[in-house]
Amino acid sequence: MSADTRTDSPPYLQEGGDFDRDMDYLPDRITRDARRPEHGPDAPTRPVEPGRYHLVAARACPWANRAIIVRRLLGLEDVLSLGLAGPVHDQRSWTFDLDEGGRDPVVGIERLQQAYLARDPDYPKGITVPAMVDIPSGQVVTNDFPWITHDLFHEWQDHHRPGAPDLWPADLRTEMESVMDRVFEDVNNGVYRCGFAGSQEAYDAAYDRLFAALDWLEERLTGQRYLMGDQLTEADVRLFTTLARFDAVYHGHFGCNRTKLTEMPVLWAYARDLFQTPGFGETIDFGQVKEHYYRVHTDLNPSGIVPRGPLVDGWLAPHGREVLGGKPLELD
């Protein structure tokens, strides 16, 4: 699993071999005036303050990739700094080996683990990205990835760029949350259920569930440009980060090999449409993605050999989805 150093351990398999993702993250929220948020867990809050927080992410990780995209779409670059860990971590932590001297230039740490231990010297869980770090204290605030992007939209609106997209339309929220739930359970996490299945039965069930969901998405997107219709929303961000990695790692490395993304015509065109949208494709580094999965998951790939393919030129090919209309983004 990309976002979590806990993933290769058998204790994270349920009885029967089903992969069990631990969703118990640091629940703190960063909200406008430290108010109690309307949605989500009732957790400690800290106030939104430009320049106070540092988003630590990794281009290799799909969960962190969401936060990178949303930050860019909303124009938060000047108020929320971004630190990028390298693609390969050990059992202790993500590291900043891409930065000069191997240190994050904003917080000054070599390992993301240091921000977790600054908050809790006995922190018992995995060191995950994305993570929001409080710069003055050097402490991690939250690593609860679904709520990080949710709050970047809802709680940081005073700092959004002019014309920032409405990623959470109020009139679509109920349906959107239902769509995102299935995308998460069957696709985002579904590929991991295949890759880390501990039995043939668990793998077969995960495989069938994944491709049933992809077939459902193929049908849903046939007559509309985005998951929720004409408007790009966070639902598209969440699906995109899995599709972008599908042929490069999930198809082979995780055994999700009924069909490549490039063999699903609607989803492939949809993914190219998003890839070519400002704020999306520029966040993808296929080299880092492959290096992470094939080198970190030593139980799945003991040799550590990183495949040279697949070719990625097709991501820039015309997608033809303009005929469906919609409201494509324009960023400065």
Steps between C-alpha positions, in 0.01 A plus 500: 500500500642834404385722783586279790807318628273249676377331188725200454420346839280188525309647800326728252333202339159398626403141556461349155776711351313825431718811505396725789594865459546672835302826473575616854685823424579809705158666494589866562349752260625834371193721472402863455546669842551150648122453486338166551449360148152426374597167349735227609641383831468711813870559553739768629529795264767752411446824309572552133799737480693577181861387529449301820461152355712280276337232286734202479419269211665265251443483127513120520201473733142516367355621830754782523458575129141603576620775733761623250234533231241670722756749632587591140140520377402732786806720461632450852867493405580836662332420832576129542854381429566159351769251597563197282644180640689266273335195346669235714462466876606241753301356790565815705392785281480696181819701448592825324777365281383714205598817690850640533672341797210256541300748711164659445586867443200634694487283811864391492443130562654198327212264572129570519508278808662791689182710464290213635732444795508873571127473562513170686837343595321167535301525175410136432362500147622534144668812361270596214466762230336737445567671830434855610786626718485803727814692405560689831490183711617251237215271603271309269142625532311243296556222252130428444519518121128514409443792736816686399370561149144552622620776732729659242181573310251579776720665762765680292256681270620846608829416331379330182602650168238700308292259296605193697280200416213397724631155584211426739176631342235517771223372274702193404653416835278205596541323166866597483576344837331179390708493181821574691423226752482241225805640324695477825383157608511325164761691296737715709524234769387221270835483321669455839257226593617318191870569552516413868244220510611219727303223332375401157141548613570852628680592178224362278232692691701824488574454129133448415395797711763727345408426141127515569561854626714592203229370265247712694723806460549428130123504456445805723756708311380406152256788475645755743840661519558471875380271776237748615399626156629817337698620800837376620489416872714336766346169394700528177818582690458189714443269203775652287786417735419129477445502123830680446683212671294216360707380205833603653464299820156362587450294185817296545634557850162461672354241261217725378546354158164430342529816294747785473374854533599553138258218408202667667412764240280731708710495816820539297363806320368639830838449669680673211253787519587552866872444444496781245308729736722751685573382851480126422759359262773730626478329840571152360851357488476150356864427582446574868175305502665185365809539716287517812276202440760267354774582751303544823269199469778245533257220584336544160822576310800356688745585222426871521516520120299793364333435161591736218149513354229574428540782250333819619484705179131417458403719795537805276298357210168671414218372720195628309291562810448867414187390315340425838525865600586562861702772665872437458730688733735782417780581744733797498 
